[in-house]
Coordinates of C-alpha atoms and ligand atoms in Angstrom, one line a residue:
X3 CA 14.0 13.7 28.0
X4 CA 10.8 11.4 27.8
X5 CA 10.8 8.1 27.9
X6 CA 8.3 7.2 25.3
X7 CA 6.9 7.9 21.7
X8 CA 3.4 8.2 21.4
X9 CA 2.2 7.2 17.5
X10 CA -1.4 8.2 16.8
X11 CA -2.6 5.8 14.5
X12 CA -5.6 6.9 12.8
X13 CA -7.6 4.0 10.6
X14 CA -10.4 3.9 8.6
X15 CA -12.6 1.6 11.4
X16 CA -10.8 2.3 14.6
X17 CA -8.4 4.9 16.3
X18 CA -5.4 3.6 18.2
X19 CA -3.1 5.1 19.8
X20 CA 0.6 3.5 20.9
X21 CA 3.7 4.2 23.5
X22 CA 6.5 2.8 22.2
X23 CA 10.2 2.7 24.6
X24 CA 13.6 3.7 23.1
X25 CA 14.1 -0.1 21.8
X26 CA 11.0 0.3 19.8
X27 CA 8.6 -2.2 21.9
X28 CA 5.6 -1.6 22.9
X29 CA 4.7 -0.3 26.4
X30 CA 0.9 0.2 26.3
X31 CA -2.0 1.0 23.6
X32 CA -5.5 2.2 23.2
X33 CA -8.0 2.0 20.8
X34 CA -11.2 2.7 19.9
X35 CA -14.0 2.6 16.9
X36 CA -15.7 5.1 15.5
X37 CA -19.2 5.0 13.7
X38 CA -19.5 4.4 9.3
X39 CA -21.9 6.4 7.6
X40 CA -23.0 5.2 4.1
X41 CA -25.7 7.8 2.9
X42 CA -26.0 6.2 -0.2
X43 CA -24.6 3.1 -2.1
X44 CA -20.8 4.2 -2.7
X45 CA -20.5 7.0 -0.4
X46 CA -18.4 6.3 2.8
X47 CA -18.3 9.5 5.5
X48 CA -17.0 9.8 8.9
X49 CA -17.8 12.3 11.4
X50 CA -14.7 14.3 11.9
X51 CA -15.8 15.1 15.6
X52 CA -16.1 11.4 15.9
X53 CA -12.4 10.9 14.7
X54 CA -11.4 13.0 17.1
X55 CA -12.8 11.8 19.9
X56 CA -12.1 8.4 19.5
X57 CA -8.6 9.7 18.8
X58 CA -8.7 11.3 22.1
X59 CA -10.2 8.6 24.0
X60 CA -7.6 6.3 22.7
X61 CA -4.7 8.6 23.5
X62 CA -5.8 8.9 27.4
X63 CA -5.8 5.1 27.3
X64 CA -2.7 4.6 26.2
X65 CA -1.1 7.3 28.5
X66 CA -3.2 6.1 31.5
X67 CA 0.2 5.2 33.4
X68 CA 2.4 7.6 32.6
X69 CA 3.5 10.9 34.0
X70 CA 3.7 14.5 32.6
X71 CA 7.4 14.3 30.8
X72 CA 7.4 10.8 30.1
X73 CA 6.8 11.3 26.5
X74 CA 9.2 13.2 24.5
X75 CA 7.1 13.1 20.8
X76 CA 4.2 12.5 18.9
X77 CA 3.6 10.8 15.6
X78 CA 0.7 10.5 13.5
X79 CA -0.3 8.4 10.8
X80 CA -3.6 7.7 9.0
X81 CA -5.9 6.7 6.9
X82 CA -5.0 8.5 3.5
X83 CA -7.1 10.7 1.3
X84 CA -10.3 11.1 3.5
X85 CA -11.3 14.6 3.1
X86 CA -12.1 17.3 6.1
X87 CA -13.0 20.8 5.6
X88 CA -13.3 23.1 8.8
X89 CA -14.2 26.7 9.8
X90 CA -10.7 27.8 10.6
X91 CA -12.2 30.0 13.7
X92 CA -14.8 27.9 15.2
X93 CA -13.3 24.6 14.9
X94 CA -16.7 23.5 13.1
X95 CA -16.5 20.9 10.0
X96 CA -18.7 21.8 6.8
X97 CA -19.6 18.5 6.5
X98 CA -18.9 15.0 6.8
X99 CA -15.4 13.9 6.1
X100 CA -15.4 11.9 2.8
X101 CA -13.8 9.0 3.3
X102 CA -11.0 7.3 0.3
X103 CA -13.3 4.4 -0.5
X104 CA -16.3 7.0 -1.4
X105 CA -16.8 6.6 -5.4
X106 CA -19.7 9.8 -5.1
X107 CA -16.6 11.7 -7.2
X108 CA -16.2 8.8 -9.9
X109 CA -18.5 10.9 -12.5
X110 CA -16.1 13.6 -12.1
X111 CA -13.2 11.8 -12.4
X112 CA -13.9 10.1 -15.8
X113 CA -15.1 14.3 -17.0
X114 CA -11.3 14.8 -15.8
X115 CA -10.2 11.8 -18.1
X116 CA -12.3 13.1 -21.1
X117 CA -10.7 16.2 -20.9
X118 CA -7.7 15.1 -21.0
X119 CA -6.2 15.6 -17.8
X120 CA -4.7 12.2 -17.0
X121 CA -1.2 13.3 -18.6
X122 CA -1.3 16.6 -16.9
X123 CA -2.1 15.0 -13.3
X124 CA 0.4 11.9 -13.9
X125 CA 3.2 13.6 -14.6
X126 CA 2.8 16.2 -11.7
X127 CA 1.3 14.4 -8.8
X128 CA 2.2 10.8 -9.8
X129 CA -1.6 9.6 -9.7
X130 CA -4.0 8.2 -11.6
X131 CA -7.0 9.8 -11.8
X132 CA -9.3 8.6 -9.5
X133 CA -12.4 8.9 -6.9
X134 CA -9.9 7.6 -4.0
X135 CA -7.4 11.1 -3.7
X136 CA -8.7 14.2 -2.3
X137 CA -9.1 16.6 -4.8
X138 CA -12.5 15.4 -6.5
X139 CA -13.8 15.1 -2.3
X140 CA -12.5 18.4 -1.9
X141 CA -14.5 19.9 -4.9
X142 CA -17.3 17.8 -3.9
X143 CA -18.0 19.8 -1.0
X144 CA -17.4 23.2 -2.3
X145 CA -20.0 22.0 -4.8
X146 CA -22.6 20.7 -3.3
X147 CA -22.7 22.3 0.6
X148 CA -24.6 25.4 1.0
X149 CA -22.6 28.1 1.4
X150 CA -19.7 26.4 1.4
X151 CA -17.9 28.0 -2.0
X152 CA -18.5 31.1 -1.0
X153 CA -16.8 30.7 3.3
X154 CA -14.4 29.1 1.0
X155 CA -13.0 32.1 -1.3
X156 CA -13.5 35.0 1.8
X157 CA -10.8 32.5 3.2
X158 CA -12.6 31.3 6.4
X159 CA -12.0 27.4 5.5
X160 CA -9.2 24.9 5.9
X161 CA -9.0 21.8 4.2
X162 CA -6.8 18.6 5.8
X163 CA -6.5 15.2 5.2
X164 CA -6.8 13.5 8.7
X165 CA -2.9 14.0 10.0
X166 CA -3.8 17.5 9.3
X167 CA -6.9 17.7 11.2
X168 CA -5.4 16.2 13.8
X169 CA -2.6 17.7 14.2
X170 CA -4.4 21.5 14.1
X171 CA -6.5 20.1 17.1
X172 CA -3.7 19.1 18.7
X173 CA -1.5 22.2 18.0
X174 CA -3.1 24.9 15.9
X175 CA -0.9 24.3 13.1
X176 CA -2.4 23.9 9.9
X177 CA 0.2 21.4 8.1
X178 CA 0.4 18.2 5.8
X179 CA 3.7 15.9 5.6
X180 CA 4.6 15.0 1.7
X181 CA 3.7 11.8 2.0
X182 CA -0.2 12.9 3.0
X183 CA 0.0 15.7 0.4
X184 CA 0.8 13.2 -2.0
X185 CA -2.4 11.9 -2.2
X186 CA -4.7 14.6 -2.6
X187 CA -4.1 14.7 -6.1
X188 CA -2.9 18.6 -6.5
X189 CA 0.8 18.1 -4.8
X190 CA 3.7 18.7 -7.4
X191 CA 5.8 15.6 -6.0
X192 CA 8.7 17.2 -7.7
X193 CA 8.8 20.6 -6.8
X194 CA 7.2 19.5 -3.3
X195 CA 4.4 22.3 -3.4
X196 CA 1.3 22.6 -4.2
X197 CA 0.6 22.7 -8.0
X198 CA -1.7 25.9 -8.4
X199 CA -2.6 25.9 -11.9
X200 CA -4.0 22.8 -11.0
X201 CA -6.4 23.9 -8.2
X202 CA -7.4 26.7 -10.7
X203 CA -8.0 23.7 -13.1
X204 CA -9.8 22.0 -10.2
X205 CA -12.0 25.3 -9.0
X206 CA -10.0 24.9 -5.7
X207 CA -9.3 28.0 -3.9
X208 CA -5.2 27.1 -2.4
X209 CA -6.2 29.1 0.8
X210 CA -7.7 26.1 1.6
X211 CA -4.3 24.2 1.7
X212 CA -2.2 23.2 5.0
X213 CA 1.1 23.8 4.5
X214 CA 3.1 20.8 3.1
X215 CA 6.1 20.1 6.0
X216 CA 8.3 17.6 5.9
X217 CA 7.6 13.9 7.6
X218 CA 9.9 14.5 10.7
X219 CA 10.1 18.1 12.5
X220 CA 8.9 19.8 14.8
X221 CA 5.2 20.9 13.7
X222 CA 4.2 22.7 16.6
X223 CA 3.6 21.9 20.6
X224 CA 0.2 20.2 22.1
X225 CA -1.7 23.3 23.5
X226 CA -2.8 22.7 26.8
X227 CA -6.4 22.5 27.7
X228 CA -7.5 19.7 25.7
X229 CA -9.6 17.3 28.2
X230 CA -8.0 13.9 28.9
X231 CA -4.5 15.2 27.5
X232 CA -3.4 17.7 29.9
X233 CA -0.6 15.4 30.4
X234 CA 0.8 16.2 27.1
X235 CA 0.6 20.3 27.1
X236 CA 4.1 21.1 25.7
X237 CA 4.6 18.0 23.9
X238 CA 6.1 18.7 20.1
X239 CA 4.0 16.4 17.6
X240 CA 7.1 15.9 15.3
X241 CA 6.6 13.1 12.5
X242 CA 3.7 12.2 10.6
X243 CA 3.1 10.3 7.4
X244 CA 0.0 8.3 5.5
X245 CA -0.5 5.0 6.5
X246 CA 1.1 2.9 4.0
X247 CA 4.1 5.6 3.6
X248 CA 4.5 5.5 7.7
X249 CA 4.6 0.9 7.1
X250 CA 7.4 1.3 4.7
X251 CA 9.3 3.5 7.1
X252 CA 8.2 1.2 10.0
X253 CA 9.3 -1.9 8.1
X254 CA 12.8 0.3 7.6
X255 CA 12.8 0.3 4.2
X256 CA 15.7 3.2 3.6
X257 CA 17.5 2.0 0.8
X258 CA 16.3 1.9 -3.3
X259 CA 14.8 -2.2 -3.8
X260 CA 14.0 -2.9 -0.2
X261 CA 9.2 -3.3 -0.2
X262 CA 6.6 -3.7 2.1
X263 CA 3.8 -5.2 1.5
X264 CA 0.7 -4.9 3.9
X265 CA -1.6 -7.8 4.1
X266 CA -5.0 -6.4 5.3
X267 CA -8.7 -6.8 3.5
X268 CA -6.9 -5.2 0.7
X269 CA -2.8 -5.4 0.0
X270 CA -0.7 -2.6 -0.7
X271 CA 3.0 -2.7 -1.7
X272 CA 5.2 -0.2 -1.8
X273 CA 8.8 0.2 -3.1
X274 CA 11.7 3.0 -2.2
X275 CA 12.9 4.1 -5.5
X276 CA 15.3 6.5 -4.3
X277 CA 15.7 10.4 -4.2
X278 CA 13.5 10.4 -7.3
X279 CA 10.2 9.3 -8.1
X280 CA 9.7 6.8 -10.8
X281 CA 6.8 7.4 -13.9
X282 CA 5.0 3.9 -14.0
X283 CA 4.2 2.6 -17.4
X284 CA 2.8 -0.5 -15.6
X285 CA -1.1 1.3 -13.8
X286 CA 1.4 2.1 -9.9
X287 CA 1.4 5.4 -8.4
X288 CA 4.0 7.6 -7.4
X289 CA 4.5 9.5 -4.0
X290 CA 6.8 10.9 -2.4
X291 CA 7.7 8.4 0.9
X292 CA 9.1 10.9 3.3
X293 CA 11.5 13.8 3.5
X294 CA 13.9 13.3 6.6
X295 CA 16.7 15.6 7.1
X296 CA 15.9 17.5 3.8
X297 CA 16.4 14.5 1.7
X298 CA 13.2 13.4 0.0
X299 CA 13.0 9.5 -0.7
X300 CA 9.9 8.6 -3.3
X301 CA 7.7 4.8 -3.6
X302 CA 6.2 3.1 -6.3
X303 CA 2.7 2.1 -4.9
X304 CA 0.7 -0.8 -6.1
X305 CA -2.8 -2.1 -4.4
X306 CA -4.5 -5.1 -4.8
X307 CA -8.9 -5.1 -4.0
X308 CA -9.2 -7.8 -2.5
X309 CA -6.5 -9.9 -0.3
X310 CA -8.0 -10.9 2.8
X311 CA -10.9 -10.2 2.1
X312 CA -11.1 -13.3 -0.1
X313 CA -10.4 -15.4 3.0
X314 CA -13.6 -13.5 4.5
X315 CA -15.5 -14.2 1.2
X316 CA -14.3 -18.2 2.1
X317 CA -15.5 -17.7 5.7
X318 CA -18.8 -16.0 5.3
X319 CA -20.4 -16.8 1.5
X320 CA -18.8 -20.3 1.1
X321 CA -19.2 -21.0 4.7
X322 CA -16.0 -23.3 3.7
X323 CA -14.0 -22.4 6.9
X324 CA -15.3 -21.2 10.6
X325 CA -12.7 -18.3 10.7
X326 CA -10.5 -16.8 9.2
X327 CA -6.8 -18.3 10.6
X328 CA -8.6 -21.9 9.9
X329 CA -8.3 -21.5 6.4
X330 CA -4.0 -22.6 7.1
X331 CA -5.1 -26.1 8.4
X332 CA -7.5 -26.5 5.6
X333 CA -5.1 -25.5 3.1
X334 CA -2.5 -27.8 4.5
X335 CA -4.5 -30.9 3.9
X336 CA -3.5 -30.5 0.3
X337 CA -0.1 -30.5 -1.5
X338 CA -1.1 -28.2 -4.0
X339 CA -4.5 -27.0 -5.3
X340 CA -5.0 -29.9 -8.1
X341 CA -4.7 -27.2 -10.8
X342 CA -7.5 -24.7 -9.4
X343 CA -7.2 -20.9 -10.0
X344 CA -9.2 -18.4 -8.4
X345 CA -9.4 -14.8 -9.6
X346 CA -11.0 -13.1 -6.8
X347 CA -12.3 -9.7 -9.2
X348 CA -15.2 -9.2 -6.9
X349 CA -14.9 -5.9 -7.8
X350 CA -13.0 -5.9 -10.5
X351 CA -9.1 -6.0 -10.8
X352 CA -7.0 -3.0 -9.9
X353 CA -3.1 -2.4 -10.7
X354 CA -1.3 -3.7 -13.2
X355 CA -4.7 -4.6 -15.0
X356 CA -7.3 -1.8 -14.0
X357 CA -10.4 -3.7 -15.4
X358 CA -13.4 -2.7 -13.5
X359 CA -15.4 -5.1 -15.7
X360 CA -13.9 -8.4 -14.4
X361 CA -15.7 -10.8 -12.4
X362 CA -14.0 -13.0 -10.0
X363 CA -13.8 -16.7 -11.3
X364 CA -12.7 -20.3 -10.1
X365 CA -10.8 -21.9 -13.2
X366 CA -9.5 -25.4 -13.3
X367 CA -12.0 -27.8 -11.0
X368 CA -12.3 -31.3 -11.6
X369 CA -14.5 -33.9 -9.8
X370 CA -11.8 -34.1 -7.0
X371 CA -11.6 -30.6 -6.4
X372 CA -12.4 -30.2 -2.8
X373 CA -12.2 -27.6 0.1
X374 CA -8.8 -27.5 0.3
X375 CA -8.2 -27.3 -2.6
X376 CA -10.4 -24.3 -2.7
X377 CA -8.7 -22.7 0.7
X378 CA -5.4 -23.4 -1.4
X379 CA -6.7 -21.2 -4.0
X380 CA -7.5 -18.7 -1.9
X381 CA -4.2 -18.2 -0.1
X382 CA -2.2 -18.8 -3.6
X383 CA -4.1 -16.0 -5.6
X384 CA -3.0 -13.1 -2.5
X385 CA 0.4 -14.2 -3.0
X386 CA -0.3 -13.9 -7.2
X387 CA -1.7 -10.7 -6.9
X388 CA 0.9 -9.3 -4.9
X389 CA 3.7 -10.8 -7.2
X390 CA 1.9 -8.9 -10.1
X391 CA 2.2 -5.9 -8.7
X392 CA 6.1 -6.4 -7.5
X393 CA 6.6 -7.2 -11.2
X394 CA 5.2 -4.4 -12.4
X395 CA 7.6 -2.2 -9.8
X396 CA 10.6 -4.5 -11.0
X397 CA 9.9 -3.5 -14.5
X398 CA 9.0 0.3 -13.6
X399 CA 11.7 0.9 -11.2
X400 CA 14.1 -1.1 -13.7
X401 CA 15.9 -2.6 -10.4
X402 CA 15.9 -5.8 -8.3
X403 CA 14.0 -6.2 -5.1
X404 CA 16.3 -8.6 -3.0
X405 CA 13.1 -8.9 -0.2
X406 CA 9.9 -8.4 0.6
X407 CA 9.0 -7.2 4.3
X408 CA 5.6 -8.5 5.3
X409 CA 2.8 -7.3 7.7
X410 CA -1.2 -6.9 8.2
X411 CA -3.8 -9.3 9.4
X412 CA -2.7 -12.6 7.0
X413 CA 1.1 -12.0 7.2
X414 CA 0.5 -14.3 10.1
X415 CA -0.2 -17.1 7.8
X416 CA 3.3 -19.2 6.9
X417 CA 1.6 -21.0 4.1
X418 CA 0.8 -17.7 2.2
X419 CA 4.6 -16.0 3.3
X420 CA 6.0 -19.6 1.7
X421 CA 4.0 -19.3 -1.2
X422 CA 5.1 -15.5 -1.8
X423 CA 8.6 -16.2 -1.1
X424 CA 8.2 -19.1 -3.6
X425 CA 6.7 -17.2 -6.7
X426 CA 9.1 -14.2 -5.8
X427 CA 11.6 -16.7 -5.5
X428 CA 13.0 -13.6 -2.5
X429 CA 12.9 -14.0 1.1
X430 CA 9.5 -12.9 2.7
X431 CA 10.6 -11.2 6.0
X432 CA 7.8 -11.0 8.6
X433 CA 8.7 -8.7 11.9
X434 CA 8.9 -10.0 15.5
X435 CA 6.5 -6.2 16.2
X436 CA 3.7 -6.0 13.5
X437 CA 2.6 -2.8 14.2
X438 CA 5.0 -1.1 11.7
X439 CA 2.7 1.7 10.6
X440 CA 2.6 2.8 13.8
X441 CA 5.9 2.4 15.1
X442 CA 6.8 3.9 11.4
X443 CA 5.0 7.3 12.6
X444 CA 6.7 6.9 16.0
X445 CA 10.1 6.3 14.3
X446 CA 9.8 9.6 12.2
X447 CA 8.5 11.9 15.3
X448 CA 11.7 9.7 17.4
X449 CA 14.3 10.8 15.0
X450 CA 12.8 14.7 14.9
X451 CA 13.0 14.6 18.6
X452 CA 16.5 12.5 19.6
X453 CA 14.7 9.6 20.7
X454 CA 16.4 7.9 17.7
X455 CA 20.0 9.4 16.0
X456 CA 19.7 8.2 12.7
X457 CA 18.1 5.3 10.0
X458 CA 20.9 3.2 11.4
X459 CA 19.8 3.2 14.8
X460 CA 15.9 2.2 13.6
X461 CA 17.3 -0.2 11.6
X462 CA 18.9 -2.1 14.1
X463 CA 15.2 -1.9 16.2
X464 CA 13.4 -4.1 13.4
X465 CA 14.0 -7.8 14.4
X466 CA 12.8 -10.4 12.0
X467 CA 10.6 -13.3 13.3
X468 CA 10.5 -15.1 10.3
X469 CA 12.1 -14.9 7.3
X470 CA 11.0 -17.5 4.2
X471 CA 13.2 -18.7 2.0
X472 CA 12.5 -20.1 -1.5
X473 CA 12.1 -23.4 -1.4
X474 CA 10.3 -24.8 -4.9
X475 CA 11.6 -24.6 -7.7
X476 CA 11.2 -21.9 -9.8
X477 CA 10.1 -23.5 -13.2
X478 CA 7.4 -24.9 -11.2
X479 CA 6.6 -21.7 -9.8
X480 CA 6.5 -20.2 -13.3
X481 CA 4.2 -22.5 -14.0
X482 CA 1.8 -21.7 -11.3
X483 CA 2.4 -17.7 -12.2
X484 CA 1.3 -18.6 -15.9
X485 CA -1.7 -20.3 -15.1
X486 CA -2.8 -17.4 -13.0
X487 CA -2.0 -15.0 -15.8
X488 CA -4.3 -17.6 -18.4
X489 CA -7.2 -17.3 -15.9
X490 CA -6.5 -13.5 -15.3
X491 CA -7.6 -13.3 -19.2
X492 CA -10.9 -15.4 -18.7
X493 CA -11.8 -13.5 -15.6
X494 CA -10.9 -10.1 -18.0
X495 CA -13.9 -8.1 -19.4
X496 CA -16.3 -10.3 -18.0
X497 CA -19.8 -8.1 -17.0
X498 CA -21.8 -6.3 -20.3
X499 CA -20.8 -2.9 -20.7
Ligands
LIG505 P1 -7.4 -4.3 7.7 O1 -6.4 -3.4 8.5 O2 -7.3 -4.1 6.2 O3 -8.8 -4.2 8.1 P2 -5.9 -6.5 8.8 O4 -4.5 -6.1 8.6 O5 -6.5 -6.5 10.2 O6 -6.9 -5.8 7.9 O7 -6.1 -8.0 8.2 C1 -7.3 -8.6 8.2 C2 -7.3 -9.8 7.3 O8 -6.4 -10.8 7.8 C3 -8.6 -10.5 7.1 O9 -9.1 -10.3 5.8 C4 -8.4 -11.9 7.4 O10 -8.9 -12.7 6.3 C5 -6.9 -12.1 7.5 N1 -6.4 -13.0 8.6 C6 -6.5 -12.8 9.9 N2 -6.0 -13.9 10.6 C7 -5.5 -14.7 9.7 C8 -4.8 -16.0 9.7 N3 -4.5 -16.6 10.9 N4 -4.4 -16.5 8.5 C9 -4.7 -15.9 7.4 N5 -5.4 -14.8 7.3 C10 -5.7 -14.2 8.4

């Protein structure tokens, strides 16, 4: 039996890839970047070739040391929704791969709306309609690439999300976890197939379709030949899962109440609700999480535009801080932020308000406002949006969350974790090993393989490094949440429309 776990960790800038021992540590890594294409304002693309390679390239890194039989699975995870369509016997992609943040489908999307489709894709898929999931990418293509339709319906194309591309490179199989599936948008999360009379809605032909597995099994064996991985030939690539999905597992999130939430340039929390999913009244998707051992576990998903990214906006427009992990001393110079409120709707404000015509706003500035007060601000109205949306999955889910687990770039700030334990008034848990999305996709293949004998077992892997208590009191933190929701209202509706 190997010694090691390899995760594949595919992102949206970069490609890593991960060996992780039997005590879930991490023995070495790779990674690499791949090139961003932007054809026109809006439209993101990838080169699928380019994933791959950089994949690859990664992979060999990461293995450089160790010998044939020293792994004993794969798992991949990955950026979700980004769209691939292939020639099933020449390897070739159609096109580009679309990638989630592309809005080239948002026309569509609102002709969806106006036909009345939300209802019918809500209660199936657990989505909102929207540009981000596959489906509108998916028709894109068949649209708008010559020849493309027609390759389609004589049955010579595949479609996959990037796990799926992946793993058919890897193995030949042509397969999707639940979790993936989940977000192209035509997955019945219920009945765990694919919903047909909603491709025939769509103008999808399902031959496209990988076959939906679940998120730890065997999904086939690494074929030998591929250059740089000869090493692996044989290996089973046995657990997959989207990237957020694959934190939540990684962050060992197994029972109903227990959330993640990822701190990155945007933040996204998700909540196990149990064996089944939850309908949010309150703008959060439903997916299903994983299915391990035949038993499906669903999430309440919530994500906020812009988290980190408003530290960047701080660093780079306001030229207020140097770099980004500077903005923790500023911010301590203060006691509190002197009554300042910033709404950072750069881009408008996404769950629970989905109003694209906001405008980011600083509220509350006096002549002593100053730049810590400001760098305040900035950390305060992460932790605000993130306590919006685990309000909204307290109310949807209609249960408790006794703590949040923390990770992504600005979980390293203690300010921020404070103030989210604070206006949570739950411990903030932040993991000794941050990389939980990939150790997530590591766990899954681990268990499918006997690295790992059961959710116990992982459990007892994850070691806090930090946990935050509350430590204000909570009128005064109900204070602070109200002013954010007053300055929420004057940042609503802002831009002409
Ligand atoms: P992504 O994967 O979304 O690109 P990361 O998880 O790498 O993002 O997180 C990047 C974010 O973390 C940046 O927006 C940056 O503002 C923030 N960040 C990095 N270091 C710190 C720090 N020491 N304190 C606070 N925020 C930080």
């Amino acid at each position: 039996m190997g010694r090691y776990i390899l995760a594949l960790d595919q992102g949206t800038t970069s490609s890593r890839a991960i060996l992780f021992d039997h005590t879930g540590s991490i023995h070495s890594m790779g990674q690499h970047d791949f090139p961003q294409y932007y054809p026109q304002a809006g439209w993101v693309e990838h080169d699928p070739m380019e994933i791959w390679d950089s994949q690859r390239r990664a992979v060999m890194d990461a293995i450089a040391n160790a010998m044939p039989g020293d792994i004993a699975g794969i798992g991949v995870t990955n950026q979700r929704e980004t769209t691939i369509l292939w020639n099933r016997h020449t390897g070739q992609p159609v096109y580009r791969a679309i990638v989630w943040q592309c809005r080239r489908t948002a026309e569509l999307c609102e002709e969806l709306k106006r036909k009345g489709l939300s209802e019918r894709i809500q209660s199936t898929t657990g989505l909102l309609i929207d540009a981000y999931f596959s489906a509108t990418k998916i028709r894109w293509i068949l649209d708008h690439v010559p020849g493309v339709r027609q390759q389609a319906e004589e049955g010579n194309l595949l479609f996959g999300t990037v796990e799926t591309w992946l793993i058919w490179l890897l193995t030949g199989r042509h397969v999707t976890d639940y979790s993936n599936a989940s977000r192209t948008m035509l997955f019945d999360i219920h009945k765990l197939c694919w919903d047909e009379e909603l491709c025939a809605l769509l103008n999808i032909p399902v031959s496209l379709l990988p076959q939906p597995v679940g998120n730890s099994q065997v999904y086939g064996y690494v074929q030998s030949g591929i250059p740089g991985l000869e090493k692996l030939a044989g290996v089973p690539v046995c657990g997959a899962a989207g990237d957020q999905q694959a934190a939540l597992f990684g962050q060992t999130c197994f029972t109903p109440g227990e959330a993640k939430n990822t701190y990155g340039t945007g933040c996204f929390t998700l909540m196990n609700v149990g064996a089944r999913p939850v309908r949010s009244r309150a703008g959060l998707v439903s997916s299903v999480a994983w299915q391990v051992n035949g038993e499906t576990t669903y999430a309440l998903e919530g994500s906020v535009f812009n988290g980190g990214s408003t530290i960047q906006w701080l660093r780079d427009e306001l030229q207020i801080i140097d770099s980004a992990p500077a903005i923790n001393d500023l911010a301590a110079t203060v006691p509190d932020t002197g009554g300042v409120v910033i709404v950072p709707a750069f881009t408008g404000l996404g769950a629970p308000y989905w109003d694209m015509y906001a405008r980011g706003a600083i509220l509350g500035i006096t002549r002593g406002t100053n730049r810590g007060h400001l760098a305040r601000a900035v950390l305060e109205c992460i932790a605000f949006q993130v306590t919006d949306l685990m309000l909204a999955m307290r109310q949807d889910a209609g249960c408790d969350i006794t703590t949040l687990r923390a990770d992504g770039g600005a979980s390293v700030s203690d300010l921020l974790m404070q103030m989210q334990a604070d206006l949570l008034q739950i411990p903030v848990d932040r993991p000794v090993m941050v990389e939980t999305t990939a150790f997530g996709a590591a766990a899954l293949a681990g268990l499918a393989c006997g690295m790992w004998q059961d959710l116990e077992q992982l459990r007892s892997l994850r070691r806090s490094q930090c946990a935050f208590l509350p430590q204000r009191v909570q009128a005064d933190c109900d204070r602070d949440y109200r002013l954010w929701k007053r300055a929420v209202g004057r940042a609503a509706d802002w831009i002409e429309h």
